[in-house]
Coordinates of C-alpha atoms and ligand atoms in Angstrom, one line a residue:
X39 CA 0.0 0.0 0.0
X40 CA 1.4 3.3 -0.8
X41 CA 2.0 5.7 2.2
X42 CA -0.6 7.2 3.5
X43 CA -0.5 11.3 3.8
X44 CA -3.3 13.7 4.0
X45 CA -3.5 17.3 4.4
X46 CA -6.1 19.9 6.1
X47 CA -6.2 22.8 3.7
X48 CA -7.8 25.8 5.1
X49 CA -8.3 29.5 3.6
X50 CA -6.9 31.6 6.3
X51 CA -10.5 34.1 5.3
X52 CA -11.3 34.0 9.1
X53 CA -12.2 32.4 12.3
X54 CA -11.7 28.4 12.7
X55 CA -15.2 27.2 12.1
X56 CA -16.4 23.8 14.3
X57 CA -16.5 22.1 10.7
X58 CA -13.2 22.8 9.8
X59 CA -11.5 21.7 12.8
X60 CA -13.9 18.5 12.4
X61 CA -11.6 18.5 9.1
X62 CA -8.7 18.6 10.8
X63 CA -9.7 16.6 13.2
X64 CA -10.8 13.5 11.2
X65 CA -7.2 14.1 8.6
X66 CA -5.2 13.7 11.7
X67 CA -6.9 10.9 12.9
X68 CA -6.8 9.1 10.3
X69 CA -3.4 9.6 9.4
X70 CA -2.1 8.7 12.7
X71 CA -4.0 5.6 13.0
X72 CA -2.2 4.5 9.8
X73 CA 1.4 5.6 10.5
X74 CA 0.4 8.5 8.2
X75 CA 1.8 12.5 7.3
X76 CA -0.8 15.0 8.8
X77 CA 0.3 17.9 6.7
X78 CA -1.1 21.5 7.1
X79 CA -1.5 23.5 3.6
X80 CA -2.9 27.2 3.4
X81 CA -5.0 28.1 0.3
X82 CA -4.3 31.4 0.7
X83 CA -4.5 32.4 -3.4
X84 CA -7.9 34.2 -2.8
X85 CA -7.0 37.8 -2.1
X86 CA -10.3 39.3 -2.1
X87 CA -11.0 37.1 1.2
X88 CA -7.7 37.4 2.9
X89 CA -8.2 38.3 6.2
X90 CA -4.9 39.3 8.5
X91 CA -3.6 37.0 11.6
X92 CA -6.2 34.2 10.1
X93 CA -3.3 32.0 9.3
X94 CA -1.8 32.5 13.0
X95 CA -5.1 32.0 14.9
X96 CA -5.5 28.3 12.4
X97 CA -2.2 27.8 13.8
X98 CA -2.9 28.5 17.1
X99 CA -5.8 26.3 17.8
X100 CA -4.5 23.6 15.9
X101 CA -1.5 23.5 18.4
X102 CA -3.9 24.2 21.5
X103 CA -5.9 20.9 20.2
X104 CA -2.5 19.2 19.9
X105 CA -3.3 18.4 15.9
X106 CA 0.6 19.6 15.2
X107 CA 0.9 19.0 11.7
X108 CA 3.9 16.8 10.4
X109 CA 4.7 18.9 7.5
X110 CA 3.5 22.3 7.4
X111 CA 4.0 25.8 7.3
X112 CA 5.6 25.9 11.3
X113 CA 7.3 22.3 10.2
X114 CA 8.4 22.5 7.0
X115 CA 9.4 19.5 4.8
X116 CA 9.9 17.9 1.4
X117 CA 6.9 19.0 0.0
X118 CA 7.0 22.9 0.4
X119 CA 6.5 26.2 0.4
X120 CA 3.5 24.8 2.1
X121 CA 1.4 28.4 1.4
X122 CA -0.3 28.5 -1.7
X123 CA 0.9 32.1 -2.2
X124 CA 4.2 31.1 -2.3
X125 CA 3.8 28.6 -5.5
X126 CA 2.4 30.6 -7.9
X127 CA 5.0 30.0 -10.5
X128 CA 4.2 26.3 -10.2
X129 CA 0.4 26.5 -11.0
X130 CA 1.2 29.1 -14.0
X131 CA 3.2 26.4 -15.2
X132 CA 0.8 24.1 -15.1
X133 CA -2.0 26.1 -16.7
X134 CA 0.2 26.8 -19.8
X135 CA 0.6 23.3 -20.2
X136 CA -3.2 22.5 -20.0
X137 CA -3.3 25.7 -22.7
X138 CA -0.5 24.1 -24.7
X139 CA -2.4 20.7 -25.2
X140 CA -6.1 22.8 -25.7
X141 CA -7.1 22.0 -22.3
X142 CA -7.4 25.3 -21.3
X143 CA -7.9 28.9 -22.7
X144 CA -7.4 32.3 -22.6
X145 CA -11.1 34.4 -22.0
X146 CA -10.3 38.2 -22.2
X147 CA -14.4 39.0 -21.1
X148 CA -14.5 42.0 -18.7
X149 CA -17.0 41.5 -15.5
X150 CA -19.7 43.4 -17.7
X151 CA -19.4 41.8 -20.6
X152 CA -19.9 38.4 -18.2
X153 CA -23.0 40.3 -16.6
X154 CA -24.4 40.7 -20.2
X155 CA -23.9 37.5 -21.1
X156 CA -26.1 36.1 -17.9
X157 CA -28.9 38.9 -18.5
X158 CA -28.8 37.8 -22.1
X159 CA -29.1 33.6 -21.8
X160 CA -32.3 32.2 -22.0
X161 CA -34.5 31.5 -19.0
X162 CA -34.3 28.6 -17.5
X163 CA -33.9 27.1 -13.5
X164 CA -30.2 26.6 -13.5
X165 CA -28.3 30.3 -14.0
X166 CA -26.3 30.2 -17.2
X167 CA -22.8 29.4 -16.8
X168 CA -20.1 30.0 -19.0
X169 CA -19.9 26.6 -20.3
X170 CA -20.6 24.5 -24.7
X171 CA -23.4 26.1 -24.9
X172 CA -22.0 30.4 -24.2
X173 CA -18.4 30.0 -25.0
X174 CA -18.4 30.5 -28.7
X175 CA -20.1 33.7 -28.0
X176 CA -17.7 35.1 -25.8
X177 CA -14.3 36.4 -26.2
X178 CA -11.3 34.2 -25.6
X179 CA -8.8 32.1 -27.3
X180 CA -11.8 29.7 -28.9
X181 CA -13.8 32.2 -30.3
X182 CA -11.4 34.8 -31.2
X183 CA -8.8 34.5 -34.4
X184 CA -5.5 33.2 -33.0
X185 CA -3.9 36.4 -33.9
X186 CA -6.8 38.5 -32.2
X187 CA -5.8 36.5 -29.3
X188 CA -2.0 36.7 -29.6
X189 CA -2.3 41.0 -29.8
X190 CA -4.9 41.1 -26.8
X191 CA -2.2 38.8 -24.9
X192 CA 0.8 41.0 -26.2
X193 CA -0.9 44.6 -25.9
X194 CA -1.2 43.0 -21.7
X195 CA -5.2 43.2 -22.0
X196 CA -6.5 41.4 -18.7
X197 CA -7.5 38.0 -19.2
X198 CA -8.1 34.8 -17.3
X199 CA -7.3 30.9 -18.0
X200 CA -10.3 28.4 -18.1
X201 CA -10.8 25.0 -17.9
X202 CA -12.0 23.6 -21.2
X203 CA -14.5 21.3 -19.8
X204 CA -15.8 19.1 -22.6
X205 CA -19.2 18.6 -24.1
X206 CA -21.4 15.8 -23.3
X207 CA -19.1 13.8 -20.5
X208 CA -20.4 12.2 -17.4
X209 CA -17.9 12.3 -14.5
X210 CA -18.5 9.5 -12.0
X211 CA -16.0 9.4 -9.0
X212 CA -16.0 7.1 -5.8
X213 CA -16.4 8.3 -2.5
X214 CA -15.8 6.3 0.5
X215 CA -18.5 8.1 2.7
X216 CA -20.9 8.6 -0.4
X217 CA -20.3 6.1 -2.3
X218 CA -20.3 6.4 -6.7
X219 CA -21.2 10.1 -7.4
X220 CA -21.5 11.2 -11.2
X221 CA -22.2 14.8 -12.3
X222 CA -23.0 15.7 -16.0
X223 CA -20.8 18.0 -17.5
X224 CA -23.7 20.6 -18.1
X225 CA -23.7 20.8 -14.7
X226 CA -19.9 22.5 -14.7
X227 CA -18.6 25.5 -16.2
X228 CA -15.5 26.2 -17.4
X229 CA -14.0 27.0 -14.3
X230 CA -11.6 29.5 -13.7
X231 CA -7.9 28.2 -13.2
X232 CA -6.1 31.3 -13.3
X233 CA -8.1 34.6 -12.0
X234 CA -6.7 38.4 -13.6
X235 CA -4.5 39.0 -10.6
X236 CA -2.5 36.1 -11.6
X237 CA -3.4 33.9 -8.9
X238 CA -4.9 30.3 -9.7
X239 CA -8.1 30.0 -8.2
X240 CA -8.8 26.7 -5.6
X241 CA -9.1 24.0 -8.1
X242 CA -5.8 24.4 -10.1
X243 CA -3.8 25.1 -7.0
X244 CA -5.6 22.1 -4.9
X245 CA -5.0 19.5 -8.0
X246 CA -1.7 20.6 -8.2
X247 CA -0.9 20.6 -4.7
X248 CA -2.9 17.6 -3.8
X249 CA -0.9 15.7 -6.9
X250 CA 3.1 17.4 -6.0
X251 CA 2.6 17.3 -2.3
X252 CA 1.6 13.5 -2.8
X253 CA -2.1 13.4 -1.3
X254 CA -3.2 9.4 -0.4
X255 CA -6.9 10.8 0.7
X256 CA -8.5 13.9 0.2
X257 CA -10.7 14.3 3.4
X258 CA -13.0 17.8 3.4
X259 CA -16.2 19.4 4.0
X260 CA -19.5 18.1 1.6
X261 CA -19.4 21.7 0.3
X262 CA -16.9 20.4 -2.1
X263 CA -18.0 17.5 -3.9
X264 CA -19.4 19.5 -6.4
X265 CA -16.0 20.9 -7.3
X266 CA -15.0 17.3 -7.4
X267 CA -15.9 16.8 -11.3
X268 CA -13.7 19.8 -12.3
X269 CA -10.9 18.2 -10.5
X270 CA -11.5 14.7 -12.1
X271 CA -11.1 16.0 -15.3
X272 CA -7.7 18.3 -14.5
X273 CA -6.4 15.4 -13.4
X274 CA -7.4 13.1 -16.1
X275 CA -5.5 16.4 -18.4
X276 CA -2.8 16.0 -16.3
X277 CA -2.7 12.4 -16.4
X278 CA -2.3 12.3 -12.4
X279 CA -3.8 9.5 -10.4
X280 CA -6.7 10.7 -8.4
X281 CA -6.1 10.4 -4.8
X282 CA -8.8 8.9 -2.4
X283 CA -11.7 10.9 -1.3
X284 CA -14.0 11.2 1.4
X285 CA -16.5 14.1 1.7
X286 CA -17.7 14.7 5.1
X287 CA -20.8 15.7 6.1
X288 CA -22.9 19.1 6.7
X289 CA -22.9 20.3 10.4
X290 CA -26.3 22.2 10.8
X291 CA -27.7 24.4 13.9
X292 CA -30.2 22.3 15.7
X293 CA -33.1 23.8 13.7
X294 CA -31.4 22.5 10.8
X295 CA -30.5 25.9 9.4
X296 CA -26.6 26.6 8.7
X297 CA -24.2 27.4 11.5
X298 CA -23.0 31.2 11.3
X299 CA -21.7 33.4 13.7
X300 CA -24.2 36.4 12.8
X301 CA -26.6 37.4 15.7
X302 CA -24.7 35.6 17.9
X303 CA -23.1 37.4 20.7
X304 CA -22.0 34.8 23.2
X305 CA -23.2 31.2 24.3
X306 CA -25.1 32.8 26.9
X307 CA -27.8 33.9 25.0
X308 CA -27.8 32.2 21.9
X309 CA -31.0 32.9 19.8
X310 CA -33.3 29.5 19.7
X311 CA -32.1 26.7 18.2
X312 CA -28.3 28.4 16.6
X313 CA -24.9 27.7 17.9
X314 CA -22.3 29.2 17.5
X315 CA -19.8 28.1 15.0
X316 CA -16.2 30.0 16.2
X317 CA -13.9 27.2 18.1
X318 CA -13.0 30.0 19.7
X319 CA -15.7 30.8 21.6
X320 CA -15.8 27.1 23.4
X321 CA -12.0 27.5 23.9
X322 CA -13.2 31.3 25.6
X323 CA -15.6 29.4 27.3
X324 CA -14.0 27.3 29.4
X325 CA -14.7 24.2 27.2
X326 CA -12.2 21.3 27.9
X327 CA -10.2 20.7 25.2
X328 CA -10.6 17.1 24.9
X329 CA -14.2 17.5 25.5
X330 CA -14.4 19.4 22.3
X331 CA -12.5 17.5 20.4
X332 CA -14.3 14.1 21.5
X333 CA -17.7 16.5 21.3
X334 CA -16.4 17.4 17.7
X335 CA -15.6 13.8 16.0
X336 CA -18.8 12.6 17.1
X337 CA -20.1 15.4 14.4
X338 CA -20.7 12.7 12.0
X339 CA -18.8 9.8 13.2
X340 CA -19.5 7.1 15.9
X341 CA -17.7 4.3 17.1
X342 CA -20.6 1.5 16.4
X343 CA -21.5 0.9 20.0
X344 CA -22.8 3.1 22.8
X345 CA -19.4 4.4 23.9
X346 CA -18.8 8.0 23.8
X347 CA -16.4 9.4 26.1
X348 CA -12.8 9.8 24.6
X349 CA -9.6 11.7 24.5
X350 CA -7.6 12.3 21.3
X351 CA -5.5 9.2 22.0
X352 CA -8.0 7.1 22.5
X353 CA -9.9 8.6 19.1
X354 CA -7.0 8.3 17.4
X355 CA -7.0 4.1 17.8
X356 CA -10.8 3.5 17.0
X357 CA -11.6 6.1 14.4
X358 CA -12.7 5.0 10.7
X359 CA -13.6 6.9 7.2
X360 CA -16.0 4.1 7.1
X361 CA -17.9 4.9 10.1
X362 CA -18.7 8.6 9.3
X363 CA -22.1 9.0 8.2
X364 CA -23.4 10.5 4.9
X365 CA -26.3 12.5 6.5
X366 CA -25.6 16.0 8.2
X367 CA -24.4 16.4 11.5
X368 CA -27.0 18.6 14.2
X369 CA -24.6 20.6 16.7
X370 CA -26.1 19.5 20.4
X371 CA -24.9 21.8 23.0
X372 CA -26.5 19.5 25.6
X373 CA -23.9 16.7 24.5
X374 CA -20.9 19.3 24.2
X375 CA -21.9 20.0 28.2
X376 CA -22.5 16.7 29.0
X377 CA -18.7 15.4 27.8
X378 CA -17.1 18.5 29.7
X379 CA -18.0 17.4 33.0
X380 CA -16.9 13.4 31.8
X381 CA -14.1 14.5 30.8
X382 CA -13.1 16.8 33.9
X383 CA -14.6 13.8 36.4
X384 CA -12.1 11.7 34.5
X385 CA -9.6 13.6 34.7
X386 CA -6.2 12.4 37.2
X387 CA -6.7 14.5 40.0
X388 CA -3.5 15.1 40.4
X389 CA -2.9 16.9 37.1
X390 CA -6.4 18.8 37.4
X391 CA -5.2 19.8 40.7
X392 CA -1.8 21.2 39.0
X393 CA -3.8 23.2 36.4
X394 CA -6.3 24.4 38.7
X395 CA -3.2 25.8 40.7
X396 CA -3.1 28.8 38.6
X397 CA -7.2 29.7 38.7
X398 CA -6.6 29.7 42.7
X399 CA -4.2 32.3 42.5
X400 CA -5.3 34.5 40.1
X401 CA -8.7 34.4 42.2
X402 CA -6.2 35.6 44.9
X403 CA -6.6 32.3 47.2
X404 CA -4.0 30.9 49.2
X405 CA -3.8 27.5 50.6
X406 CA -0.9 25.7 52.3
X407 CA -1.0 22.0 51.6
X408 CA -0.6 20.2 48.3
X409 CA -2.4 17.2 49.6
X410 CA -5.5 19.4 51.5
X411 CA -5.7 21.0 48.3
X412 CA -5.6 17.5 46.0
X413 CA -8.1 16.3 48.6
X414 CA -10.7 19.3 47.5
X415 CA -10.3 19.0 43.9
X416 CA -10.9 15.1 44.4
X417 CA -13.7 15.5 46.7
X418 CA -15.5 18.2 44.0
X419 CA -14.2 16.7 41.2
X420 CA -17.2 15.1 40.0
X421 CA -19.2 17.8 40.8
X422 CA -18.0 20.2 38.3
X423 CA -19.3 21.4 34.9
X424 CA -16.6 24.0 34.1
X425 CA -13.3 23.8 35.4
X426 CA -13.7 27.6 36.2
X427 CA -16.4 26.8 38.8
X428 CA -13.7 24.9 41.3
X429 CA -12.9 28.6 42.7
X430 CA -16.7 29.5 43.8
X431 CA -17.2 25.7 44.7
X432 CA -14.3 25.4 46.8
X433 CA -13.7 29.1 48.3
X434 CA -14.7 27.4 51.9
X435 CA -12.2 25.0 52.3
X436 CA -9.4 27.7 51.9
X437 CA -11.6 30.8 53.8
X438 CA -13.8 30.8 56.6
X439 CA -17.0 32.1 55.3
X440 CA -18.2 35.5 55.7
X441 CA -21.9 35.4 55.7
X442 CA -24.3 32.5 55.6
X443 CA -26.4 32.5 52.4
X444 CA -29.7 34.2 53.7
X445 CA -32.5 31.8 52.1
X446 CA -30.6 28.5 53.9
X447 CA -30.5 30.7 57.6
X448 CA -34.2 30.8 57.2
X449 CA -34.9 27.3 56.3
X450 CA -32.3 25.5 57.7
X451 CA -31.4 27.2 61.1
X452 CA -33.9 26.4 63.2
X453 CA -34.7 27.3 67.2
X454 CA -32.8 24.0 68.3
X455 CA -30.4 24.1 65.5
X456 CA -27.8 25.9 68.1
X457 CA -28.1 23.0 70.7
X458 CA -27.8 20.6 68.4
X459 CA -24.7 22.0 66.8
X460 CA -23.1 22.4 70.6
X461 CA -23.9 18.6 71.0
X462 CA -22.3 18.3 67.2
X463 CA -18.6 19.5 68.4
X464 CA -18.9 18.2 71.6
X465 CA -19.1 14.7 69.9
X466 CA -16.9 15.1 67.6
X467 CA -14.2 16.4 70.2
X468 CA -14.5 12.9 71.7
X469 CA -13.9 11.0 68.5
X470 CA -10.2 9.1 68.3
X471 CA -10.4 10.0 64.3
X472 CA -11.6 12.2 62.4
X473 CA -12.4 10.9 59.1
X474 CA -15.8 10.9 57.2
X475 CA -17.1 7.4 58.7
X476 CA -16.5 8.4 62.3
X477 CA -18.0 11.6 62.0
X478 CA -21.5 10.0 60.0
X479 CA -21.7 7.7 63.0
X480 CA -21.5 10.6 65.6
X481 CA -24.2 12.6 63.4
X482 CA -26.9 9.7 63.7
X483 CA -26.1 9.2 67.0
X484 CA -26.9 12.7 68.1
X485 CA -30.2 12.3 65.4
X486 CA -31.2 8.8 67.6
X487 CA -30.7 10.5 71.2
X488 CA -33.1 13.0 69.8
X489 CA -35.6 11.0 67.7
X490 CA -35.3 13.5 64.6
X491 CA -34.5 13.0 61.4
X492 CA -30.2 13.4 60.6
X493 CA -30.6 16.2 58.3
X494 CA -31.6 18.7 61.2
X495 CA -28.1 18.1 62.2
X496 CA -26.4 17.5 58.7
X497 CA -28.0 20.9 57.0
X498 CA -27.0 23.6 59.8
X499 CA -23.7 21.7 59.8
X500 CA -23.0 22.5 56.5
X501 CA -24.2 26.0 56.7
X502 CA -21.9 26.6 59.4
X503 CA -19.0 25.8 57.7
X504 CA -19.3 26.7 54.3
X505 CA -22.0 29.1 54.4
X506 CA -23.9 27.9 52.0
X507 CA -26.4 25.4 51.6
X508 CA -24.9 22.8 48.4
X509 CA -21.7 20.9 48.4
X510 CA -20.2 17.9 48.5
X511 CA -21.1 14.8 50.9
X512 CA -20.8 16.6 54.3
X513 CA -18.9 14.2 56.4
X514 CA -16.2 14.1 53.3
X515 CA -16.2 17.7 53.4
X516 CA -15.5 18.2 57.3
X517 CA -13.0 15.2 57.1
X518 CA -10.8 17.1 54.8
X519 CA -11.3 20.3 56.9
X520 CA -10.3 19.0 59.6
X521 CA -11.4 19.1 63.2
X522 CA -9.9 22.3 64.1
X523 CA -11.9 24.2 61.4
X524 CA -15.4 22.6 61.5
X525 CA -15.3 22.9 65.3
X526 CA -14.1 26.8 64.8
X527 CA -16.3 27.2 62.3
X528 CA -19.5 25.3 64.0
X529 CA -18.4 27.6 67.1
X530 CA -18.8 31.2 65.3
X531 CA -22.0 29.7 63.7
X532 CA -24.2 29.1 67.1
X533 CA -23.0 33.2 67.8
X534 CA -24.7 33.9 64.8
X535 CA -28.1 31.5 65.2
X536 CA -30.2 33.4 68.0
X537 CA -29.4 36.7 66.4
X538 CA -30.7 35.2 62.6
X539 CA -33.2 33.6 64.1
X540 CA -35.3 37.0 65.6
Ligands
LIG126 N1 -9.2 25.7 0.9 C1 -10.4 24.9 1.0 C2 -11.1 25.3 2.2 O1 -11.0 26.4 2.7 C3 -9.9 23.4 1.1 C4 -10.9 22.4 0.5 C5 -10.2 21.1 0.3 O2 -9.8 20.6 1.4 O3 -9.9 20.7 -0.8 O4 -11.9 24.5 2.9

């Protein structure tokens, strides 16, 4: 089997969009389950749609996701300059020799006259395209007198290269998602190759690219399998072999309308049924990484069986072309939520605790103990959606709190909360250790002596410490704590209970 090498191939003309980095995505896994090249191209030839530090953000959050191309613009390699814009002489080459063996021709038509030509073609469902059935009436190198065509050419009048795409020719292709597609060739114009500013548009560069840098499979958005005729014949003119392809399906909004990023301000308030489609945003967001990128293949792929939790590595093993579905993808926010807080419960505590370092001091909280604070971030762990929330969740274990959330005082502190709480730390004082088992037993003693229910005791509790009324399992909680601190803590609350109670 020849080697395998793919490439993603994006125009830097803006943000990274979810789709593309599903590209991306699904060309690096496949290449590295197959001991491929994952090689990063940038069709950057358009001009018009250039937009600045696009190629620096791609980079970027292709690095951040950890799909670091093998050959690429940062890399290098054989293969290179590995920016379109770089390669123009190549694909000028090339064009003159499709011209050279009347595959190609010169059109010197101005936008107006183009214009006319559309206003002037007969009415019918498909617009006309500049295809048989126009081009005689036009002006290029078919129509025109070889010698009108050498003096427009020599006097430096503007004029573009098309593909001569011939009459009456069914194009039929396989696709490994889609299966055999065929398109007439009155469906296809005579494409462009090379625009007026001298630069090739996307289908001569991509053929030419795809063919010199080597392509095994061409992996890429549905969008362009309707390009894919145009490139079957170029490289029937050229005489290349075709590589592989697999066309990947549509990711839609949940209403089924297109992702786009207008009207949307932030995921907060998302108008009904849109997403938004900027990576960036979930990377803004607080989104795991590995929770987006597992959230991301499933956007058209599954493994075959009801597993869906996975990190890149683990992707990276089970992933097929085979297994990615031909109908469009619907973007579920819901499941993109649901694999965050999977993939943060699975997460070692130790390195979540290392990360989370960081959030804890730039919140301006100090804490003494590496293993007090690995025993918070285990204990509320699996109680997390963001990573960002650990700092609200867990400010009580590093401060004593401040105030007691109103709405618990009144429903949980009640007129004999105080003398339970005095019988609480008086137990507990007597214990030999202090560790979440002991202190549960203590707690339905105390609940027995008095013939009540153990939450009377367990709610102020909790309160009293942490000021707040949600949290973690209690007698975890006031384990890691410690008994100096829950019986401190307990101490200031009874102060406080006669005064909130009148
Ligand atoms: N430059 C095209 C894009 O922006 C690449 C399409 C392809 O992969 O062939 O998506």
């Amino acid at each position: 089997m020849s080697k395998i090498r793919v490439r993603f191939a994006p125009s830097p003309t803006g943000f990274v969009h979810v789709g593309g980095l599903r590209t991306a995505l699904y060309n690096y896994l496949f290449a590295k389950k197959r001991g491929g090249t994952f090689i990063l191209r940038i069709e950057d030839t358009d001009r018009s749609r250039y937009v600045e530090g696009a190629t620096e953000n791609l980079i970027a959050v292709l690095n951040w996701a950890g799909l670091v191309p093998d050959e690429g613009p940062e890399q290098g390699g054989d293969f290179g300059p590995y920016f379109q814009s770089q390669r123009q002489n190549i694909y000028r080459d090339y064009a003159r020799e499709l011209i050279n063996g009347g595959r190609a021709y010169y059109a010197f038509d101005t936008p107006e006259e183009i214009e006319e030509m559309r206003r002037r073609a007969p009415k019918s469902e498909a617009p006309p395209k500049y295809d048989a059935s126009l081009r005689m009436q036009m002006r290029n190198s078919l129509s025109l007198s070889p010698g009108e065509s050498a003096e427009l050419l020599e006097a430096g009048a503007p004029y573009v290269i098309r593909l001569l795409i011939p009459e009456d020719r069914t194009f039929t292709f396989n696709d490994i998602i889609r299966g055999q597609v065929s398109f007439h060739s009155r469906q296809i114009d005579d494409q462009v190759l090379i625009k007026s500013d001298g630069y090739p548009t996307y289908h001569l560069a991509n053929v030419v690219d795809d063919h010199l840098m080597q392509i095994s499979h061409v992996i890429r958005g549905e969008e362009w399998l309707s390009s894919v005729p145009k490139h079957v014949y170029l490289y029937e003119c050229f005489g290349w072999k075709m590589p592989d392809l697999a066309h990947l399906p549509l990711i839609f909004n949940p209403d089924g309308t297109k992702m786009s990023k207008r009207n949307i301000q932030s995921l907060d308030e998302l108008p009904s049924g849109k997403v938004d489609p900027d990576v960036q945003t979930y990377i803004d967001s607080g989104y795991e990484k590995e929770a987006i990128l597992n959230y991301i293949a499933f956007l058209g792929w599954n493994p075959g069986d009801d597993r869906d939790v996975f990190t890149l590595r683990a992707l990276q093993n089970i992933f097929s072309l085979e297994r990615v579905n031909k109908s469009a993808a619907i973007f579920d926010l819901q499941k993109l939520n649901y694999l965050n807080q999977e993939h943060l419960h699975r997460m070692e505590t130790d390195v979540l605790a290392e990360e989370l370092k960081t959030e804890m001091q730039k919140a301006g909280i100090h804490y003494d103990a590496d293993a007090y604070f690995k025993a918070v971030v285990d204990l509320l762990k699996s109680r997390l959606h963001f990573r960002k929330e650990f700092v609200e969740y867990s400010t009580y274990f590093f401060k004593e709190p401040e105030s007691y959330d109103p709405q618990v005082v009144k429903k949980r502190w009640k007129g004999d909360s105080a003398k339970l709480l005095f019988e609480f730390i008086d137990e507990i004082s007597k214990l030999d250790r202090f560790d979440a088992g002991s202190i549960e037993k203590c707690v339905r003693q105390i609940a027995d002596r008095h013939e009540i229910g153990s939450g009377r005791i367990i709610h102020p509790v909790r309160l009293a410490v942490s000021g707040i009324g949600v949290g973690p399992g209690l007698f975890e909680m006031l384990q890691i704590l410690g008994r100096e601190k829950v019986t401190k803590r307990v101490k200031n609350a009874i102060e406080m209970i006669p005064a909130r109670q009148q």
